[in-house]
Amino acid sequence: MDITNEQRAKVKGQGFLSNKDGEHFSARVITENGVLNHKQLKNLCEVAEKFGNGDVSFTSRLTLEIPGIKFSDIENVKEYVAREGMITGGTGSKIRPIVACKGTVCTFGLIDTQGLATEIHNRFFKGYADVALPHKFKIAVGGCPNNCVKPNLNDLGIVGQKRPNYNTELCKGCKKCSIIDTCPMNAASIENGKMVIDKSICNNCGKCISKCHFNAIPDGEVGYKIYLGGRWGKKIRMGSPLNNMFTKKEALDLIEKAILLYKDKGISGERFGETIDRIGIEEVNNMLISDDILKRKEEILGKANTIGGATC
């Protein structure tokens, strides 16, 4: 059958992307946090066998694509994946699928990345599903400063932190300091008979916690570092880090403020990083620290529809 451009655009918005042959489509299936249970995996294998070419591929944003689907089977695929609580989508000028590293189970993980990603998915990917933005908006959650999912190359990135609580009175100034030996950033040194931590180098990885034989660093404060406006691809921009370390609630609220700011101030076709550069990071920081933009939420969401500019 002949498929019109209008039909292609419509199903693309539902998560079905044209294959090179022009006749078939790939179904993009969303994962809330990069995790699927055994029933969901079995379901997708059945979809690939019944409606696709038998393959299931992974995207860089931890969604799955099933290629080789006929246009006439698109509704069947949507109904089939819904049996196990899954949906297709993840395209357009809106919040894109959330990416999270395996910090929940990883030995390096400082926060529950998958749990946080699910919260972000429900509150923003689903909650803002009908909100058009100037361009796509990508969110990534990393469990530690190893940055495996490149949070600072997303429109908004979150990185788990653990700031060491250091009691200098318990430091003995050991010639062979276990903290200095442990620190991967070489942020610790001995000065005037005491171990000191250079906060300009320390990345709050938490490796030093409980390593002192005299319990000078018994624990740490868990927090969330935020990066804004990162992007990767044809144009590259490293995310601008906010100076504060945030609580979980603050981080979630800050995501909402950033989305509202982008919808309010962004220009069609402009990525969030470009909006930040045009306004200035200091002004953006002031706007996000304040709650004024949340008070204008209904006004901003009620504005004339933003014309999205997402291409690739």
Coordinates of C-alpha atoms in Angstrom, one line a residue:
M1 CA 0.0 0.0 0.0
D2 CA 1.0 3.6 -0.6
I3 CA 1.8 5.4 2.7
T4 CA 1.5 9.1 2.7
N5 CA 3.9 11.5 4.4
E6 CA 1.0 12.5 6.7
Q7 CA 0.6 8.9 7.8
R8 CA 4.3 8.5 8.3
A9 CA 4.4 11.6 10.5
K10 CA 1.4 10.4 12.5
V11 CA 2.8 7.0 13.3
K12 CA 6.3 8.4 14.0
G13 CA 4.7 10.4 16.8
Q14 CA 3.4 7.1 18.1
G15 CA 6.9 5.6 18.1
F16 CA 7.0 3.9 14.7
L17 CA 9.9 5.0 12.5
S18 CA 10.2 4.3 8.8
N19 CA 12.7 1.7 7.7
K20 CA 15.1 2.3 4.8
D21 CA 12.9 0.2 2.4
G22 CA 10.1 2.7 2.8
E23 CA 7.6 -0.2 3.4
H24 CA 8.2 -1.2 7.0
F25 CA 8.6 0.5 10.4
S26 CA 10.5 0.0 13.6
A27 CA 8.5 0.1 16.8
R28 CA 10.2 2.0 19.5
V29 CA 9.2 0.5 22.9
I30 CA 9.8 2.6 26.0
T31 CA 11.4 1.4 29.2
E32 CA 10.8 3.5 32.3
N33 CA 14.3 3.2 33.5
G34 CA 16.2 0.8 31.2
V35 CA 14.8 -2.3 33.0
L36 CA 12.4 -4.9 31.7
N37 CA 11.1 -8.0 33.5
H38 CA 11.1 -11.5 32.0
K39 CA 7.4 -11.2 30.9
Q40 CA 8.1 -8.0 29.1
L41 CA 11.1 -9.4 27.3
K42 CA 9.2 -12.5 26.3
N43 CA 6.4 -10.2 25.0
L44 CA 8.8 -8.2 22.8
C45 CA 10.3 -11.4 21.4
E46 CA 6.8 -12.5 20.5
V47 CA 6.2 -9.1 18.8
A48 CA 9.4 -9.5 16.8
E49 CA 8.4 -13.0 15.7
K50 CA 4.8 -12.3 14.9
F51 CA 5.0 -8.8 13.4
G52 CA 8.6 -7.9 12.8
N53 CA 11.7 -9.4 11.2
G54 CA 12.7 -11.3 14.3
D55 CA 15.2 -8.8 15.6
V56 CA 15.1 -6.6 18.7
S57 CA 17.7 -3.8 18.9
F58 CA 18.6 -1.4 21.7
T59 CA 18.8 2.4 21.3
S60 CA 21.2 4.7 23.0
R61 CA 18.4 5.9 25.2
L62 CA 17.7 2.4 26.6
T63 CA 14.5 1.9 24.6
L64 CA 14.1 -1.1 22.3
E65 CA 13.2 -1.1 18.6
I66 CA 11.6 -3.9 16.7
P67 CA 12.1 -3.4 12.9
G68 CA 10.3 -4.9 9.9
I69 CA 6.7 -4.0 11.0
K70 CA 4.1 -3.5 8.3
F71 CA 2.0 -0.3 8.4
S72 CA -1.1 -2.5 8.7
D73 CA 0.2 -4.2 11.9
I74 CA 1.0 -1.0 13.8
E75 CA -2.2 -1.1 15.9
N76 CA -1.7 -4.8 16.6
V77 CA 1.8 -4.1 17.9
K78 CA 0.6 -1.3 20.2
E79 CA -2.1 -3.6 21.6
Y80 CA 0.3 -6.5 22.0
V81 CA 3.0 -4.6 24.0
A82 CA 0.2 -3.0 26.2
R83 CA -0.5 -6.5 27.5
E84 CA 2.6 -6.2 29.6
G85 CA 2.2 -2.6 30.5
M86 CA 4.5 -1.2 27.8
I87 CA 4.0 1.6 25.3
T88 CA 5.6 2.8 22.1
G89 CA 6.7 6.4 21.6
G90 CA 9.7 8.5 22.5
T91 CA 9.9 10.9 19.5
G92 CA 9.1 14.5 18.8
S93 CA 9.8 17.9 20.5
K94 CA 9.0 16.8 24.0
I95 CA 10.5 15.0 27.0
R96 CA 12.4 12.0 25.6
P97 CA 12.7 8.5 27.3
I98 CA 14.7 8.7 30.6
V99 CA 18.2 7.1 30.6
A100 CA 19.6 5.7 33.8
C101 CA 22.8 3.8 34.6
K102 CA 22.7 0.6 36.7
G103 CA 23.6 2.5 39.8
T104 CA 20.8 0.9 41.8
V105 CA 22.7 -2.4 41.8
C106 CA 26.2 -1.2 40.9
T107 CA 28.9 -1.3 43.5
F108 CA 29.8 2.3 42.6
G109 CA 26.2 3.5 42.7
L110 CA 25.5 6.2 45.3
I111 CA 21.8 6.6 44.6
D112 CA 18.9 4.5 43.4
T113 CA 19.2 5.5 39.7
Q114 CA 16.5 3.2 38.4
G115 CA 14.0 4.2 41.1
L116 CA 14.7 7.9 40.4
A117 CA 14.3 7.4 36.7
T118 CA 10.9 5.8 37.2
E119 CA 9.8 8.8 39.2
I120 CA 11.0 11.1 36.5
H121 CA 9.3 9.0 33.8
N122 CA 6.0 9.1 35.6
R123 CA 6.2 12.8 36.6
F124 CA 7.6 14.2 33.4
F125 CA 7.8 11.8 30.4
K126 CA 4.1 10.7 31.1
G127 CA 3.0 13.8 33.0
Y128 CA 4.3 16.2 30.3
A129 CA 3.5 13.9 27.3
D130 CA 1.2 16.5 25.7
V131 CA 3.5 19.4 26.3
A132 CA 5.3 20.6 23.1
L133 CA 8.7 22.0 23.6
P134 CA 11.0 24.0 21.2
H135 CA 13.0 20.8 20.6
K136 CA 13.6 17.4 22.2
F137 CA 14.6 17.4 25.9
K138 CA 16.8 14.5 27.1
I139 CA 17.2 13.6 30.8
A140 CA 19.9 11.2 32.1
V141 CA 20.5 9.8 35.6
G142 CA 24.0 8.7 36.7
G143 CA 24.7 7.0 39.9
C144 CA 28.2 8.3 40.5
P145 CA 30.9 10.6 39.1
N146 CA 32.0 7.8 36.7
N147 CA 29.3 9.3 34.4
C148 CA 28.6 6.1 32.5
V149 CA 25.4 7.5 30.9
K150 CA 27.0 10.9 30.2
P151 CA 24.6 13.0 32.2
N152 CA 26.5 16.2 31.3
L153 CA 25.8 15.5 27.6
N154 CA 22.0 15.6 28.1
D155 CA 19.7 18.6 28.3
L156 CA 19.4 17.8 32.0
G157 CA 21.7 15.4 33.8
I158 CA 21.7 14.2 37.4
V159 CA 24.7 12.6 39.0
G160 CA 24.7 10.9 42.4
Q161 CA 27.1 12.4 44.9
K162 CA 28.3 11.5 48.4
R163 CA 30.1 14.4 50.1
P164 CA 32.4 13.1 52.9
N165 CA 31.8 14.2 56.4
Y166 CA 35.3 14.9 57.6
N167 CA 36.1 15.3 61.3
T168 CA 39.6 16.9 61.3
E169 CA 39.9 16.4 65.1
L170 CA 40.1 12.7 64.6
C171 CA 42.9 12.9 61.9
K172 CA 46.3 11.7 63.1
G173 CA 48.2 13.0 60.1
C174 CA 49.5 9.5 59.4
K175 CA 52.6 9.3 57.2
K176 CA 50.8 6.6 55.1
C177 CA 47.3 8.0 54.9
S178 CA 44.6 5.6 53.8
I179 CA 42.5 8.5 52.5
I180 CA 45.3 9.7 50.2
D181 CA 45.9 6.1 49.0
T182 CA 42.1 5.6 48.3
C183 CA 41.2 8.9 46.6
P184 CA 41.0 8.4 42.8
M185 CA 41.1 12.1 42.2
N186 CA 44.2 12.9 44.2
A187 CA 42.2 15.5 46.1
A188 CA 43.6 14.6 49.5
S189 CA 47.0 15.6 50.9
I190 CA 48.8 16.2 54.2
E191 CA 49.3 19.9 55.2
N192 CA 50.6 21.0 58.6
G193 CA 50.2 17.5 60.1
K194 CA 46.5 17.1 58.9
M195 CA 44.8 15.5 56.0
V196 CA 43.0 18.1 53.8
I197 CA 40.6 17.6 50.9
D198 CA 40.8 20.0 48.0
K199 CA 37.1 20.6 47.3
S200 CA 38.0 22.0 43.9
I201 CA 39.2 18.6 42.9
C202 CA 37.0 16.3 45.0
N203 CA 34.1 14.9 42.9
N204 CA 32.2 13.5 45.9
C205 CA 32.6 9.9 44.7
G206 CA 32.5 8.6 48.3
K207 CA 35.4 6.3 48.0
C208 CA 37.2 7.8 51.0
I209 CA 34.2 7.1 53.4
S210 CA 35.1 4.6 56.2
K211 CA 38.6 4.2 54.9
C212 CA 40.3 6.1 57.7
H213 CA 41.6 3.8 60.4
F214 CA 40.7 6.5 63.0
N215 CA 37.2 7.0 61.7
A216 CA 37.9 10.6 60.6
I217 CA 35.4 10.1 57.7
P218 CA 32.8 7.8 59.0
D219 CA 30.0 8.7 56.6
G220 CA 28.9 11.1 53.9
E221 CA 26.0 13.2 52.8
V222 CA 24.1 11.9 49.7
G223 CA 23.1 14.4 47.2
Y224 CA 22.4 15.1 43.5
K225 CA 24.5 17.2 41.2
I226 CA 22.7 18.9 38.2
Y227 CA 24.0 19.7 34.7
L228 CA 22.0 21.8 32.3
G229 CA 22.1 22.2 28.5
G230 CA 24.4 19.4 27.4
R231 CA 24.1 17.9 24.0
W232 CA 25.9 15.4 21.7
G233 CA 25.7 14.9 18.0
K234 CA 26.2 17.4 15.2
K235 CA 26.8 20.1 17.7
I236 CA 28.4 19.4 21.1
R237 CA 27.9 21.3 24.3
M238 CA 29.1 20.2 27.7
G239 CA 26.3 20.7 30.3
S240 CA 26.7 23.6 32.7
P241 CA 27.0 22.4 36.3
L242 CA 25.0 24.1 39.0
N243 CA 27.1 24.8 42.0
N244 CA 24.8 23.4 44.7
M245 CA 24.4 19.7 45.7
F246 CA 20.6 19.1 45.8
T247 CA 18.3 16.8 47.7
K248 CA 16.1 14.4 45.7
K249 CA 13.0 16.6 46.1
E250 CA 15.0 19.7 45.0
A251 CA 16.4 17.8 42.0
L252 CA 12.9 16.7 40.9
D253 CA 11.5 20.2 41.3
L254 CA 14.5 21.6 39.4
I255 CA 13.7 19.4 36.5
E256 CA 10.2 20.8 36.3
K257 CA 11.5 24.3 36.6
A258 CA 14.0 23.7 33.7
I259 CA 11.2 22.2 31.5
L260 CA 9.0 25.2 32.2
L261 CA 11.8 27.7 31.6
Y262 CA 12.6 26.0 28.3
K263 CA 9.0 26.1 27.1
D264 CA 8.6 29.7 28.3
K265 CA 11.9 31.1 27.0
G266 CA 13.0 28.7 24.2
I267 CA 12.7 29.4 20.5
S268 CA 11.4 26.8 18.1
G269 CA 14.3 24.6 16.9
E270 CA 16.6 25.8 19.7
R271 CA 18.0 23.2 22.0
F272 CA 18.0 23.9 25.8
G273 CA 21.8 24.6 25.8
E274 CA 21.3 27.3 23.2
T275 CA 18.5 28.8 25.3
I276 CA 20.9 28.9 28.3
D277 CA 23.7 30.5 26.3
R278 CA 21.3 33.1 24.9
I279 CA 19.9 34.0 28.4
G280 CA 23.1 33.4 30.3
I281 CA 23.8 30.7 32.8
E282 CA 23.8 33.0 35.8
E283 CA 20.3 34.3 35.0
V284 CA 19.1 30.7 34.3
N285 CA 20.5 29.7 37.7
N286 CA 18.7 32.5 39.4
M287 CA 15.4 31.6 37.7
L288 CA 15.8 27.9 38.7
I289 CA 16.7 28.6 42.3
S290 CA 13.6 30.8 42.7
D291 CA 10.1 29.3 42.8
D292 CA 8.6 32.0 40.7
I293 CA 8.5 29.9 37.5
L294 CA 6.5 27.2 39.3
K295 CA 4.0 29.8 40.4
R296 CA 3.6 30.6 36.7
K297 CA 3.2 26.9 35.7
E298 CA -0.4 27.1 34.5
E299 CA 0.3 30.3 32.6
I300 CA 3.3 28.8 30.8
L301 CA 1.6 25.5 30.0
G302 CA -1.5 27.5 28.8
K303 CA 0.5 29.5 26.3
A304 CA -0.1 29.1 22.6
N305 CA 1.3 25.7 21.5
T306 CA 5.0 25.8 21.0
I307 CA 6.0 24.7 17.5
G308 CA 8.6 22.0 18.0
G309 CA 11.8 21.9 16.0
A310 CA 13.1 18.4 16.6
T311 CA 14.6 16.8 13.5
C312 CA 17.3 14.3 14.6

